[in-house]
Short mmCIF file of C-alpha atoms in Angstrom, two decimals:
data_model
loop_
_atom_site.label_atom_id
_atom_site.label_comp_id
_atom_site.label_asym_id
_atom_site.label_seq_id
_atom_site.Cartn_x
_atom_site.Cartn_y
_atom_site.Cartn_z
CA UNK A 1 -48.98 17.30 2.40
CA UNK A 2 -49.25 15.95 5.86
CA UNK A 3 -52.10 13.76 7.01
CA UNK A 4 -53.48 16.71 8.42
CA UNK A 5 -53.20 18.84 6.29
CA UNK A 6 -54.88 16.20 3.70
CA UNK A 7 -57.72 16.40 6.02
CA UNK A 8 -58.04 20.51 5.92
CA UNK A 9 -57.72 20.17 2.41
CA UNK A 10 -60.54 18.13 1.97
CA UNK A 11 -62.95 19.61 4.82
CA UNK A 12 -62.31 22.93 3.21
CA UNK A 13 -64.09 21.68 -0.15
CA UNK A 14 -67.29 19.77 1.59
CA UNK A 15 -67.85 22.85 3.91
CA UNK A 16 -68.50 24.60 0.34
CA UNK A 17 -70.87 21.83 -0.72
CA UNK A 18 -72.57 22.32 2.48
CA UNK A 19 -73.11 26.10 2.21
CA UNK A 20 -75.70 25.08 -0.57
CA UNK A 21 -77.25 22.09 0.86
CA UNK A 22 -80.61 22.74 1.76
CA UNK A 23 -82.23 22.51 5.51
CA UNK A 24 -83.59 19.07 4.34
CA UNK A 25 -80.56 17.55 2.72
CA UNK A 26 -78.64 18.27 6.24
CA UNK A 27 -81.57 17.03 7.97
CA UNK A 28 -82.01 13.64 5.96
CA UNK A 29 -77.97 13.07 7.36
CA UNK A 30 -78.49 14.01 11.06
CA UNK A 31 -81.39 11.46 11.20
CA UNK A 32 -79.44 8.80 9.33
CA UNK A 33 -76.24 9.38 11.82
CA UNK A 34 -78.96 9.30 15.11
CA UNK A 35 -80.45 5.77 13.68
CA UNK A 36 -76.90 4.26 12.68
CA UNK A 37 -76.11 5.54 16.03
CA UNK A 38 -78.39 3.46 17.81
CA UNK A 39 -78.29 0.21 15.51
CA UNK A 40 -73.91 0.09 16.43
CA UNK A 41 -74.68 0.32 19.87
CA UNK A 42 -73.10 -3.28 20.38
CA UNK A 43 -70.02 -1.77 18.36
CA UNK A 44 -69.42 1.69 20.23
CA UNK A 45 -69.62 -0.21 23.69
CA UNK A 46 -67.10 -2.58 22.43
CA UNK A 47 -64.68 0.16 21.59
CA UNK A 48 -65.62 2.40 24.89
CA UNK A 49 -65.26 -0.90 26.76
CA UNK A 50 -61.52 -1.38 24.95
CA UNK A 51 -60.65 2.54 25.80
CA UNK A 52 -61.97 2.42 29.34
CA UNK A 53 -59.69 -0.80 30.07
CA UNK A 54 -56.66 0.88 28.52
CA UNK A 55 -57.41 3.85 31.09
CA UNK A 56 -57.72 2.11 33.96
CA UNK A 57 -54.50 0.41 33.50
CA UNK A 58 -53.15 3.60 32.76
CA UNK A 59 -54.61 4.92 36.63
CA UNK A 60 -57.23 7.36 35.47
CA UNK A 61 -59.24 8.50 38.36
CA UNK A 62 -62.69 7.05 38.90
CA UNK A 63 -64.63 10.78 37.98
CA UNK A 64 -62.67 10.59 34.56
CA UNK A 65 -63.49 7.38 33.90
CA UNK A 66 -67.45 8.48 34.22
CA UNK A 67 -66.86 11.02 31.47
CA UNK A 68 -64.98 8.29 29.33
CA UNK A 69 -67.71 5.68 30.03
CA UNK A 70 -70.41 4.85 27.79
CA UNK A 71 -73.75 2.84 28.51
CA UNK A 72 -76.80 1.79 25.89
CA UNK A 73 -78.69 5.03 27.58
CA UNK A 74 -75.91 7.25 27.34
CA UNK A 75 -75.61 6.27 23.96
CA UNK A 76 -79.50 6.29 23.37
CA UNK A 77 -79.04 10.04 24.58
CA UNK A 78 -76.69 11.01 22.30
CA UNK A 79 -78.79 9.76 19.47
CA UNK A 80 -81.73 11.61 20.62
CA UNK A 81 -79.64 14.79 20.92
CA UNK A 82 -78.90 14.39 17.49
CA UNK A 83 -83.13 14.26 16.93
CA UNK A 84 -82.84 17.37 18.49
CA UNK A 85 -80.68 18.92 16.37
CA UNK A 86 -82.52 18.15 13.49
CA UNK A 87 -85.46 19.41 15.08
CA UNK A 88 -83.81 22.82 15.48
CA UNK A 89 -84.38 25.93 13.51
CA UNK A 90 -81.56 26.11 10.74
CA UNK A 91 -79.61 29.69 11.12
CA UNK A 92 -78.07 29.75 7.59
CA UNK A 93 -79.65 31.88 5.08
CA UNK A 94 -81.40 33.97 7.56
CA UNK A 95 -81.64 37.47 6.98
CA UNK A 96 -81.36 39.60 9.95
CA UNK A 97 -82.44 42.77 9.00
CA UNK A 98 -82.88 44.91 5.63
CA UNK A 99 -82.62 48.68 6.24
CA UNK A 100 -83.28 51.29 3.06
CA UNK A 101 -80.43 54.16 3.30
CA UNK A 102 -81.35 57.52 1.76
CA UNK A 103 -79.56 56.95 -1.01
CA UNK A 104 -81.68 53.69 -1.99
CA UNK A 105 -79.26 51.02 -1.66
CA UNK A 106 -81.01 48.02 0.51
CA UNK A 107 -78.69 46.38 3.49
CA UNK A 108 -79.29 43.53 5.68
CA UNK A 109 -77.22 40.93 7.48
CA UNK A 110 -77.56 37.44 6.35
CA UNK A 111 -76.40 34.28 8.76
CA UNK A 112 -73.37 31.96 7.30
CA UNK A 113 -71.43 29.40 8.22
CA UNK A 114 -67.73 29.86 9.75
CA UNK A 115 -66.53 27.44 7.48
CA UNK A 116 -63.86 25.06 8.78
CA UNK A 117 -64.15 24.42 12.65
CA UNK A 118 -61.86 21.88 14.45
CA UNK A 119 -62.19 20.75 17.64
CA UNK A 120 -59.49 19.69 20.24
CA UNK A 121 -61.09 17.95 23.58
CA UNK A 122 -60.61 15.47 25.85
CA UNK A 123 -62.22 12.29 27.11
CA UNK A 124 -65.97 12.47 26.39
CA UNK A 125 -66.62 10.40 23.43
CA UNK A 126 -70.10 12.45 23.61
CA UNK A 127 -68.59 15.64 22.41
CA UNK A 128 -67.49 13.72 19.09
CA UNK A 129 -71.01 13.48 17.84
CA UNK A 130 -72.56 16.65 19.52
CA UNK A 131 -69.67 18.79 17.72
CA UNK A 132 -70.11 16.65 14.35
CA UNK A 133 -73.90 17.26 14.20
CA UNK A 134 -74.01 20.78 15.50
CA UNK A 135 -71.38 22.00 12.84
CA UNK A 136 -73.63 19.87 9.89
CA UNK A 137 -76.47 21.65 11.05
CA UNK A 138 -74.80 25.20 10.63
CA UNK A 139 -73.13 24.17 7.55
CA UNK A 140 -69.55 24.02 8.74
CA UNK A 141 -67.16 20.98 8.09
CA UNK A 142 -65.57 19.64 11.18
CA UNK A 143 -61.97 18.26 12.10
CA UNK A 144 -62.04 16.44 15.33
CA UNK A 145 -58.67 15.77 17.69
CA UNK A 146 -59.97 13.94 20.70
CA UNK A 147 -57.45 12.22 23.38
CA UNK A 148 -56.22 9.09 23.04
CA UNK A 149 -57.80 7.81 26.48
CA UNK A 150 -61.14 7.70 23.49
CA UNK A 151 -60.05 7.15 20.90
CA UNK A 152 -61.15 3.81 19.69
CA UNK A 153 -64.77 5.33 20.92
CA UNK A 154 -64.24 8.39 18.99
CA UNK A 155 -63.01 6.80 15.54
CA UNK A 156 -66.32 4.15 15.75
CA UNK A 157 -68.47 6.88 16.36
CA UNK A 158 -66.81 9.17 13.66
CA UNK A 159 -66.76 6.09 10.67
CA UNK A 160 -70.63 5.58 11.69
CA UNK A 161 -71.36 9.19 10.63
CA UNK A 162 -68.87 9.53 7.70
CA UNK A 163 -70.92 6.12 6.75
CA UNK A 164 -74.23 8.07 7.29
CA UNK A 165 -72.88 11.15 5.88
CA UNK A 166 -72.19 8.87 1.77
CA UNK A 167 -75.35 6.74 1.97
CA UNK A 168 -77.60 10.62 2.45
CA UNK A 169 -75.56 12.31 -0.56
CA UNK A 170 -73.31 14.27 1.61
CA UNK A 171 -69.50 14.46 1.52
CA UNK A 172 -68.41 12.29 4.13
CA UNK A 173 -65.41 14.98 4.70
CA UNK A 174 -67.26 17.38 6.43
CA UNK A 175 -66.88 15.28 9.34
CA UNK A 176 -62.91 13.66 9.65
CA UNK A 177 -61.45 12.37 12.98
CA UNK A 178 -57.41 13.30 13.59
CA UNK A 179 -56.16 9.69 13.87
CA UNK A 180 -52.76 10.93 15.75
CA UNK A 181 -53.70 12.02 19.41
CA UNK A 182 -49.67 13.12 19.85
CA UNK A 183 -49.02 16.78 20.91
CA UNK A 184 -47.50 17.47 17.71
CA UNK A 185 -50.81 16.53 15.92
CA UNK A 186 -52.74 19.36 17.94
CA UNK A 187 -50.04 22.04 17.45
CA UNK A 188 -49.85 21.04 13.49
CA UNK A 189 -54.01 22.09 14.07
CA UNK A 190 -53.33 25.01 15.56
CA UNK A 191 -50.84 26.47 12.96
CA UNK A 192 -53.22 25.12 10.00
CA UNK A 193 -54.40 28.50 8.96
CA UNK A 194 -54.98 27.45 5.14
CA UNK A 195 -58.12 25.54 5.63
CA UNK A 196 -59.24 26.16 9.47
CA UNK A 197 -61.63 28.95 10.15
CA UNK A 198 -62.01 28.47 14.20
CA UNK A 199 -60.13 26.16 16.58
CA UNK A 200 -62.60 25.71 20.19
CA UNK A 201 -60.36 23.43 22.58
CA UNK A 202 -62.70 21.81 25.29
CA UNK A 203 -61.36 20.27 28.34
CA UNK A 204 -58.98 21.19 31.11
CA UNK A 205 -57.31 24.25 32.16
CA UNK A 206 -54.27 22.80 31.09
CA UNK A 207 -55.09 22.27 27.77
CA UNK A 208 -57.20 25.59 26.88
CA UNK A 209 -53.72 27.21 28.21
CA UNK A 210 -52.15 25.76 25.84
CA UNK A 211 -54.20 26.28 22.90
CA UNK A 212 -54.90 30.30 23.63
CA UNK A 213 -50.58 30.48 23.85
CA UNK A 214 -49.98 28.76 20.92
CA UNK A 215 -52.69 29.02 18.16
CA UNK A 216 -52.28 30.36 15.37
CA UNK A 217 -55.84 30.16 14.03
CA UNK A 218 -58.57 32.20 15.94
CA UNK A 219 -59.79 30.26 19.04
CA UNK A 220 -63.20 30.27 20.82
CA UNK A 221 -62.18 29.27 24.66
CA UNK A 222 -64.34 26.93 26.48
CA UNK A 223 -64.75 24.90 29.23
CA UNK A 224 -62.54 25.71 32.18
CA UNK A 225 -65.18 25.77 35.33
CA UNK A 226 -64.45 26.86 38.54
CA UNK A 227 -67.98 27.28 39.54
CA UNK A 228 -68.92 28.92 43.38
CA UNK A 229 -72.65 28.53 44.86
CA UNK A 230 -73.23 30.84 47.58
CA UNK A 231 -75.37 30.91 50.45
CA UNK A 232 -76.99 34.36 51.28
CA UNK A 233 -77.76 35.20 54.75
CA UNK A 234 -81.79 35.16 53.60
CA UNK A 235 -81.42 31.98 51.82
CA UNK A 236 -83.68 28.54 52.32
CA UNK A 237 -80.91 26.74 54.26
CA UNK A 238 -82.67 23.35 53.26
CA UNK A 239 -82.68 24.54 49.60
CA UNK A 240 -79.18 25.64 49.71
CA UNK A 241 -78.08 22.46 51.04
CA UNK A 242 -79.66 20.49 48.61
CA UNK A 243 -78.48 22.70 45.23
CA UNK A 244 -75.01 22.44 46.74
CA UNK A 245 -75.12 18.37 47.00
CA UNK A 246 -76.41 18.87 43.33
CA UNK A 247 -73.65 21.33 41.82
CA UNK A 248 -70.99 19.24 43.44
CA UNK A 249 -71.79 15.79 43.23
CA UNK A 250 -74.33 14.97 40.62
CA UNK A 251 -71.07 14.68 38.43
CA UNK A 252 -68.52 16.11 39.67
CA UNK A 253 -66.02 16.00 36.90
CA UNK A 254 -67.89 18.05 34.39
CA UNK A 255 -67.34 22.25 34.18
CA UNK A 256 -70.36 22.71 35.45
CA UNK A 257 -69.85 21.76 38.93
CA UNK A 258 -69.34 23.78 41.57
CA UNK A 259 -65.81 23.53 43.10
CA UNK A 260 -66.37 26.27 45.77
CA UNK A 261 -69.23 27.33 48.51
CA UNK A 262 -69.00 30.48 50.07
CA UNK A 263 -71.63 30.47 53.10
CA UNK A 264 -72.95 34.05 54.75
CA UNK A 265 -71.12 34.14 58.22
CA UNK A 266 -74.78 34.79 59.81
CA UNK A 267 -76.04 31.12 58.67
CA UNK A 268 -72.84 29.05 58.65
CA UNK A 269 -73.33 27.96 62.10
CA UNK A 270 -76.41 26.27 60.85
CA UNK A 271 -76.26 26.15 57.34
CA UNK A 272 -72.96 23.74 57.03
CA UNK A 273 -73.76 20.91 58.81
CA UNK A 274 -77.01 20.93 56.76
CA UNK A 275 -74.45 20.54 53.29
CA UNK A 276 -72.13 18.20 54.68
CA UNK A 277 -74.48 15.64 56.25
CA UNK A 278 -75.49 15.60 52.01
CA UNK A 279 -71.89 16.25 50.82
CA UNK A 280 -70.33 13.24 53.34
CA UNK A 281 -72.94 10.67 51.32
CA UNK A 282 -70.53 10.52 48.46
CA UNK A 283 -67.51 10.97 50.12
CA UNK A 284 -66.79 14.65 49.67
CA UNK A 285 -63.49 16.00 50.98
CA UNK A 286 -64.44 19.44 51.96
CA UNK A 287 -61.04 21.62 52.46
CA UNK A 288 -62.25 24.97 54.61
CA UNK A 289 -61.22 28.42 55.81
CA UNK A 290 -60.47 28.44 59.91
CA UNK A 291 -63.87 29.43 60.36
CA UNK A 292 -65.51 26.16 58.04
CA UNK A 293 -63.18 24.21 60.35
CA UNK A 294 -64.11 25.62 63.58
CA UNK A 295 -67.76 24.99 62.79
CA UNK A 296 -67.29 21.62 61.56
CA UNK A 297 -64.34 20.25 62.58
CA UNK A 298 -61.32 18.54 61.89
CA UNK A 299 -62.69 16.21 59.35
CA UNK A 300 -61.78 20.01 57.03
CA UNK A 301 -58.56 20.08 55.54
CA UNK A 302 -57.54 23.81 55.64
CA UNK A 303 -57.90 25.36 52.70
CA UNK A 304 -54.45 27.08 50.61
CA UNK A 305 -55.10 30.56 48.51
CA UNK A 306 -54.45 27.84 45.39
CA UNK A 307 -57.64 25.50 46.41
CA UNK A 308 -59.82 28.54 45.98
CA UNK A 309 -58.27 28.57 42.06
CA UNK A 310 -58.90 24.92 41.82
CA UNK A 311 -61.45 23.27 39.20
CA UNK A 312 -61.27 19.59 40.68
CA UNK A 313 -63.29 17.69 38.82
CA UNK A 314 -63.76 15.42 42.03
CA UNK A 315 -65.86 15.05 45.13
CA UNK A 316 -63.74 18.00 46.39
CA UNK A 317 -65.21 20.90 47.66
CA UNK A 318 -63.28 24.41 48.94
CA UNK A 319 -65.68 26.11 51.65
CA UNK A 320 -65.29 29.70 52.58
CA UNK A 321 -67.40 31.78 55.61
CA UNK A 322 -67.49 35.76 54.26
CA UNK A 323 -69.43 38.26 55.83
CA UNK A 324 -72.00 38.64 53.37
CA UNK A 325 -72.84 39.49 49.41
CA UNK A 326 -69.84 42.22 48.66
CA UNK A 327 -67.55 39.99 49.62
CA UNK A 328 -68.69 36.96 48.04
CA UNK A 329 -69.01 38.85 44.53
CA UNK A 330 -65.42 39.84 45.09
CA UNK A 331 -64.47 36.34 45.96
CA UNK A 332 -66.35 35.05 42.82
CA UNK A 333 -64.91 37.66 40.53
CA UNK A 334 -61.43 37.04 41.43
CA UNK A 335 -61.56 32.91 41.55
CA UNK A 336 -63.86 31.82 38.89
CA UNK A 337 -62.92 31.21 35.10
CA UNK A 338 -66.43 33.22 33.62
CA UNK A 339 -68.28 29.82 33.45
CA UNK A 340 -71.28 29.42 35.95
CA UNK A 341 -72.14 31.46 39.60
CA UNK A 342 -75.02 30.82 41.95
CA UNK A 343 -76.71 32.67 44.70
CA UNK A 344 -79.20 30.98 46.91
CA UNK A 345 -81.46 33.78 48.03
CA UNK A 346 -84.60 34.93 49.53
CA UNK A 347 -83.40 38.69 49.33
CA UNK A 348 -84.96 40.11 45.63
CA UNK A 349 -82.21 42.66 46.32
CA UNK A 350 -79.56 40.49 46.77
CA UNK A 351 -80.43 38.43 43.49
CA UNK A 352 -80.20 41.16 41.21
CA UNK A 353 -77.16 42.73 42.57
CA UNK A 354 -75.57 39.09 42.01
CA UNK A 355 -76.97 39.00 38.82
CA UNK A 356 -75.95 42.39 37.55
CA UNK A 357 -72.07 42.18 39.43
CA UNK A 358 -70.99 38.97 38.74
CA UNK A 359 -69.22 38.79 35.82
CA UNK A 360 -69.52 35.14 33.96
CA UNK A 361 -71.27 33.29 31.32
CA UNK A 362 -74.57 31.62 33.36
CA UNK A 363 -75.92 33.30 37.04
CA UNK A 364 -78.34 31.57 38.59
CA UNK A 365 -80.89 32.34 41.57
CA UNK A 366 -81.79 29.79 43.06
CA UNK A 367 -80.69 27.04 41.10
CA UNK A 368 -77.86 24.17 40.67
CA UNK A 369 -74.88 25.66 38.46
CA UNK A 370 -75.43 22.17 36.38
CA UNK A 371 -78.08 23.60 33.87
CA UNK A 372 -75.41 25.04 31.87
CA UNK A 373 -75.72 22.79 29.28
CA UNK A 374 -76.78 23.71 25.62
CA UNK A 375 -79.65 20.68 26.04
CA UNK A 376 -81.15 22.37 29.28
CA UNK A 377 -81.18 25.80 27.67
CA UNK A 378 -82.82 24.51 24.65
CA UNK A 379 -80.77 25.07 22.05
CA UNK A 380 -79.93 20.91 21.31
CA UNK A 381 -76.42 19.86 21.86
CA UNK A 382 -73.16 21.77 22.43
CA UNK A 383 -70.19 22.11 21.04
CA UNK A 384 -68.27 23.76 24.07
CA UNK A 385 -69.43 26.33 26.68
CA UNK A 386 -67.97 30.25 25.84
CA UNK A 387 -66.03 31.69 28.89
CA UNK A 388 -64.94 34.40 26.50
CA UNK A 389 -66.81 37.97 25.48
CA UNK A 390 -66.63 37.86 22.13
CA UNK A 391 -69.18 36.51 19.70
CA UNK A 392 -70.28 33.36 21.73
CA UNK A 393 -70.81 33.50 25.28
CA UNK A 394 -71.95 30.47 27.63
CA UNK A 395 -73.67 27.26 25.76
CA UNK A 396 -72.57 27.27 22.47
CA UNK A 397 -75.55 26.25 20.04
CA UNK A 398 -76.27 26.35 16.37
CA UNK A 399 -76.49 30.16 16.04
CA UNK A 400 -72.75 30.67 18.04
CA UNK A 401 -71.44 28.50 15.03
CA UNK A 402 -72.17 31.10 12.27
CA UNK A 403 -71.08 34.26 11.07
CA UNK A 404 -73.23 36.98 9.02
CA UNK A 405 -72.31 38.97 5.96
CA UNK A 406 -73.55 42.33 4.61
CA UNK A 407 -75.79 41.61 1.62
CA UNK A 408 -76.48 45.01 -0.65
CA UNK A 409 -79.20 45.56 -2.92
CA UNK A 410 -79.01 48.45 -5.26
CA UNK A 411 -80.01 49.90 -8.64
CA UNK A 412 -77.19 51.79 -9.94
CA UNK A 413 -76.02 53.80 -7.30
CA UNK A 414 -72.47 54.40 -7.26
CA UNK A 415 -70.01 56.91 -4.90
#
């Protein structure tokens, strides 16, 4: 057997230990791995401090680098996440419904685990414990594969909760960390259909392309963010200015920043000076249709058909003028990747027409695309963000990581 495959092999067995470990035995672990968290916070900075030098030698960009960097409160929130997971309802073992048929028998839906999950992501050495913690909690075992620009980070963090995992009486298996970060080590993951249930990639567009073509295991997609705010014609210029600077650049390189604003033609005269006199604080490059430029100039780059496709994960921002709500929803629905679409709005109308014709994960009225986040939407971590229709849509949470089955009840009947 292959490394890998060693590892399958042995997360298939704890994820059947942990279908019958009680709410508190999962518990007891989660708070162990949040307080061992926080006592190796000397260690884990050491290790993000040896990953983030390696990256900058290597020329990673300065917005990457923020998602590879970790600080004491960074890590402080992750271990409070973790809290919060504990805190959380447990789905397994619910029953969902019991309904008598006329022939007696008794049937209900009961809430399981998937089983196996494995993870392939990129640099954010956050997502190693959020996924670990989130899949204990539902009762699945967990194979991580994150990128090598983390992967010191990621194998400190991982060892800490394999450690916290022995000393509460719980396999430390159900949480293993791929210790190859090669291409061939993610396709091997992809084809292992013996002992993986689910395979969720999380990162770029490149790599949840890749995973979707070549998997042979089902895959949950997630990530990919090319988030629009627009401005209506009725909207609080002032507010739309400021949710803008807030989608964009409160961190730009995570999927839930906006990458596009689409203004109403009737307020861009004096609605986009308002968002760049915000937007030029950090720096933003702003790349614009002829009308963006004509209003503000030839600081705009013109924008290409391919910028308007673009998640840039930088202080980059396309702009488009349209002449109102139809064609922004048709501007959003052929551009964005299903992840996150705002509206900024006075018009009650015009909200719920956005709401009801935009087709993606999160809408918002009103309000920065960044609150799609499994944390802001209460349901404790995340293990990815759904841009798919099937199960799990938008923030994925404990509940998205489970599965029911059809329990019977009868007394004697037979067909």
């Amino acid at each position: 057997m292959t490394p890998i495959e060693k590892q399958g092999a042995a997360a298939k067995i704890a994820a059947g230990f942990l279908m019958s470990c009680s709410t508190g035995d999962k518990n007891k672990a989660l708070l162990l791995i949040a307080e061992r968290i926080c006592d190796s916070t000397r260690q884990i900075l050491q290790a993000n401090q040896e990953d983030l030098e390696q990256a900058r030698a290597a020329g990673m960009r300065q917005t990457m680098l923020d998602r590879l960097a970790l600080t004491e409160q960074r890590i402080a929130g992750i271990a409070d996440g973790v809290r919060q997971v504990a805190a959380l309802e447990d789905p397994i073992g619910k029953v969902e419904q019991m309904d008598v048929r006329p022939n007696g028998l008794v049937i209900g839906r009961k809430r399981v685990p998937l089983g196996v999950i494995a993870m392939i992501y990129e640099a954010r050495p956050n997502v190693t414990v959020d996924a670990a913690v989130l899949c204990l909690k539902s009762g699945n075992a967990v194979i991580l594969r994150g990128g090598k620009e983390a992967y010191r980070t990621n194998a400190c963090l991982t060892e800490i909760m394999r450690g916290a995992l022995r000393d509460s009486g719980l396999p430390e298996d159900c949480v293993a960390l791929v210790s190859d970060t090669s291409r061939e080590s993610a396709r091997e993951l992809m084809e292992l259909t013996a002992y993986i249930d689910v395979l969720i990639p999380r990162g770029g567009a490149g790599l949840i392309r890749t995973v979707v073509e070549n998997a042979k295991v089902p895959v949950i997609q997630t990530g990919v963010g090319n988030c629009h705010v627009y401005v209506d014609s009725t909207a609080d210029l002032d507010m739309g200015a400021e949710i803008i600077f807030n989608a964009k650049c409160s961190r730009p390189s995570v999927c839930n920043a906006a990458e596009t604003l689409l203004v109403a033609r009737d307020v861009a005269a004096a609605f986009l000076p308002k968002a760049k006199a915000l937007l030029d604080t950090k720096l933003t490059q702003l790349r614009g249709c002829p009308e963006t430029i004509a209003i503000l100039g030839d600081s705009v780059r013109p924008a290409t058909e391919e910028d308007y496709y673009t998640e840039y994960g930088d202080y980059i921002l396309a702009v488009k003028v349209v002449s109102g709500l139809d064609e922004a929803i048709a501007h959003i629905n052929k551009y964005n990747t299903g992840h996150s679409e705002a509206i900024v709005t006075d018009s009650y109308e015009n909200a719920q027409r956005f709401l009801n014709e935009v087709d993606a994960a999160a809408v918002y009225v009103n309000a920065s695309t960044r609150f799609t986040d499994g944390g802001e939407f209460g349901l404790g971590a995340e293990i990815g963000i759904s841009t798919q229709k099937m199960h799990a849509r938008g923030p994925m949470g404990l509940a998205q990581l489970t599965s029911t089955k059809y329990i019977i009840y009868g007394n004697g009947q037979v067909r």
